[in-house]
Amino acid sequence: MADALTKPDPWLWRTRPRAPMPGVELGPLDDIELGGAKEYVFGRGTTVFSMFVVRQGGDRVYGYLNLCPHYSQPLNYRRGMFMNGDGTRIRCTMHFAEFRVEDGFGVSGAAERCWLDPVPVLVKDRVIHIATPEEWPATVDEA
């Protein structure tokens, strides 16, 4: 994980134990309701790799490691519970920090001004995939 105040590298997730390969198919887009999120887990035990994908507006999706940059624990304590009440922000349910969906930047709470670690995802033929470096241009991350 990058230090919490630095915008994270979109490929750092690959260094985590049990990280899936770029290009892996996660599942149908329709498995995630608009404004909702879904967790994807690879492996088991203490080295489990957990990520989640948020769906916003049609087929726009955003992926992140399921790891709070402040608390170093999963963001959700209940399966599928990643969003605030109106579905506009990602929320850490351990201490209610909130993050922007589009870039994972902490906007309130204990993780304010910290970043979630991204996992680049995209939709191909209505199926969510982890992007490969060739599919994920550097310009997407610059804002």
Tab-separated table of C-alpha atoms in Angstrom:
chain	number	residue	atom	x	y	z
A	1	MET	CA	0.000	0.000	0.000
A	2	ALA	CA	1.236	3.474	-0.857
A	3	ASP	CA	1.417	6.003	1.930
A	4	ALA	CA	-2.078	7.238	2.628
A	5	LEU	CA	-1.532	10.815	1.430
A	6	THR	CA	-0.060	9.935	-1.975
A	7	LYS	CA	-2.303	9.083	-4.925
A	8	PRO	CA	-1.746	5.338	-5.277
A	9	ASP	CA	-0.252	3.461	-8.190
A	10	PRO	CA	-3.064	1.665	-10.071
A	11	TRP	CA	-0.871	-1.461	-10.384
A	12	LEU	CA	0.337	-1.745	-6.771
A	13	TRP	CA	-2.447	-4.246	-6.013
A	14	ARG	CA	-0.470	-6.840	-8.025
A	15	THR	CA	2.089	-7.077	-5.196
A	16	ARG	CA	-0.479	-8.370	-2.679
A	17	PRO	CA	-0.668	-12.082	-1.888
A	18	ARG	CA	-3.238	-14.027	-3.943
A	19	ALA	CA	-3.774	-11.100	-6.327
A	20	PRO	CA	-5.508	-12.295	-9.501
A	21	MET	CA	-3.955	-11.752	-12.902
A	22	PRO	CA	-4.861	-8.714	-14.998
A	23	GLY	CA	-7.542	-9.724	-17.478
A	24	VAL	CA	-9.412	-11.964	-15.017
A	25	GLU	CA	-13.174	-12.018	-15.476
A	26	LEU	CA	-14.996	-11.006	-12.283
A	27	GLY	CA	-18.590	-11.537	-13.352
A	28	PRO	CA	-21.639	-10.056	-15.039
A	29	LEU	CA	-22.180	-6.315	-14.756
A	30	ASP	CA	-25.801	-6.970	-13.859
A	31	ASP	CA	-24.688	-8.690	-10.629
A	32	ILE	CA	-24.148	-5.173	-9.240
A	33	GLU	CA	-27.103	-2.824	-8.978
A	34	LEU	CA	-26.644	0.828	-9.953
A	35	GLY	CA	-25.100	2.694	-7.033
A	36	GLY	CA	-24.134	-0.596	-5.402
A	37	ALA	CA	-20.950	-2.569	-4.902
A	38	LYS	CA	-19.831	-6.190	-4.853
A	39	GLU	CA	-16.864	-7.881	-3.217
A	40	TYR	CA	-14.616	-10.336	-5.057
A	41	VAL	CA	-12.370	-12.627	-3.003
A	42	PHE	CA	-9.403	-14.693	-4.182
A	43	GLY	CA	-7.756	-17.273	-1.946
A	44	ARG	CA	-8.585	-17.924	1.677
A	45	GLY	CA	-7.164	-17.642	5.149
A	46	THR	CA	-4.745	-14.927	6.222
A	47	THR	CA	-3.550	-14.158	2.692
A	48	VAL	CA	-6.944	-13.622	1.105
A	49	PHE	CA	-7.127	-10.983	-1.622
A	50	SER	CA	-10.315	-8.956	-1.322
A	51	MET	CA	-11.437	-6.247	-3.706
A	52	PHE	CA	-14.746	-4.644	-4.566
A	53	VAL	CA	-16.329	-3.026	-7.584
A	54	VAL	CA	-18.756	-0.097	-7.487
A	55	ARG	CA	-21.205	0.424	-10.335
A	56	GLN	CA	-22.197	3.985	-11.189
A	57	GLY	CA	-24.362	5.077	-14.094
A	58	GLY	CA	-24.813	2.385	-16.716
A	59	ASP	CA	-21.600	0.455	-17.210
A	60	ARG	CA	-19.146	2.711	-15.354
A	61	VAL	CA	-17.294	0.629	-12.747
A	62	TYR	CA	-14.562	1.413	-10.230
A	63	GLY	CA	-12.471	-1.192	-8.406
A	64	TYR	CA	-10.571	-0.931	-5.122
A	65	LEU	CA	-8.796	-3.145	-2.629
A	66	ASN	CA	-11.084	-3.893	0.281
A	67	LEU	CA	-8.734	-2.238	2.745
A	68	CYS	CA	-9.240	0.988	4.658
A	69	PRO	CA	-6.123	3.204	4.388
A	70	HIS	CA	-6.660	4.457	7.945
A	71	TYR	CA	-7.698	1.321	9.783
A	72	SER	CA	-5.951	-1.372	7.660
A	73	GLN	CA	-9.030	-3.583	7.899
A	74	PRO	CA	-11.748	-4.430	5.366
A	75	LEU	CA	-14.110	-1.559	4.618
A	76	ASN	CA	-17.190	-3.713	5.047
A	77	TYR	CA	-18.287	-5.736	8.047
A	78	ARG	CA	-21.328	-7.109	6.222
A	79	ARG	CA	-21.202	-8.709	2.804
A	80	GLY	CA	-21.831	-6.152	0.063
A	81	MET	CA	-21.995	-3.151	2.427
A	82	PHE	CA	-19.576	-0.646	0.875
A	83	MET	CA	-21.732	2.390	0.164
A	84	ASN	CA	-23.225	5.185	2.246
A	85	GLY	CA	-27.005	5.420	2.596
A	86	ASP	CA	-27.666	7.185	-0.709
A	87	GLY	CA	-25.052	5.284	-2.746
A	88	THR	CA	-22.952	8.353	-3.549
A	89	ARG	CA	-19.812	7.532	-1.522
A	90	ILE	CA	-17.840	4.485	-0.466
A	91	ARG	CA	-18.006	4.129	3.315
A	92	CYS	CA	-15.752	2.319	5.764
A	93	THR	CA	-18.255	0.703	8.092
A	94	MET	CA	-15.669	0.418	10.877
A	95	HIS	CA	-15.374	4.171	11.469
A	96	PHE	CA	-17.608	5.799	8.818
A	97	ALA	CA	-14.893	7.444	6.722
A	98	GLU	CA	-16.183	8.194	3.222
A	99	PHE	CA	-14.423	8.129	-0.138
A	100	ARG	CA	-15.289	9.406	-3.611
A	101	VAL	CA	-16.389	6.614	-5.923
A	102	GLU	CA	-14.569	7.894	-9.023
A	103	ASP	CA	-11.059	8.002	-7.521
A	104	GLY	CA	-11.147	6.610	-3.957
A	105	PHE	CA	-10.115	9.891	-2.318
A	106	GLY	CA	-11.143	10.234	1.352
A	107	VAL	CA	-13.536	13.149	1.785
A	108	SER	CA	-14.681	12.756	5.396
A	109	GLY	CA	-13.942	10.978	8.645
A	110	ALA	CA	-10.715	9.469	9.944
A	111	ALA	CA	-9.436	8.660	6.439
A	112	GLU	CA	-9.980	12.161	5.085
A	113	ARG	CA	-7.329	13.033	2.452
A	114	CYS	CA	-6.271	9.378	2.195
A	115	TRP	CA	-6.724	7.186	-0.875
A	116	LEU	CA	-8.169	3.756	-1.423
A	117	ASP	CA	-5.884	1.514	-3.472
A	118	PRO	CA	-7.410	1.119	-6.946
A	119	VAL	CA	-7.781	-2.078	-8.924
A	120	PRO	CA	-8.383	-1.066	-12.568
A	121	VAL	CA	-11.557	-2.658	-13.895
A	122	LEU	CA	-13.544	-2.367	-17.108
A	123	VAL	CA	-16.625	-3.791	-18.757
A	124	LYS	CA	-16.412	-5.912	-21.911
A	125	ASP	CA	-19.627	-7.336	-23.349
A	126	ARG	CA	-21.422	-6.575	-20.047
A	127	VAL	CA	-18.855	-8.579	-18.051
A	128	ILE	CA	-16.518	-6.939	-15.496
A	129	HIS	CA	-12.814	-7.705	-15.916
A	130	ILE	CA	-9.652	-6.600	-14.190
A	131	ALA	CA	-7.941	-4.441	-16.803
A	132	THR	CA	-4.578	-5.242	-18.301
A	133	PRO	CA	-1.949	-2.480	-18.591
A	134	GLU	CA	-2.654	-2.301	-22.336
A	135	GLU	CA	-6.347	-1.689	-21.655
A	136	TRP	CA	-5.752	0.938	-18.983
A	137	PRO	CA	-4.106	4.067	-20.394
A	138	ALA	CA	-2.162	6.276	-17.995
A	139	THR	CA	-4.375	9.218	-18.867
A	140	VAL	CA	-7.307	7.617	-16.984
A	141	ASP	CA	-5.494	8.102	-13.682
A	142	GLU	CA	-4.450	11.690	-14.215
A	143	ALA	CA	-6.867	14.302	-12.947
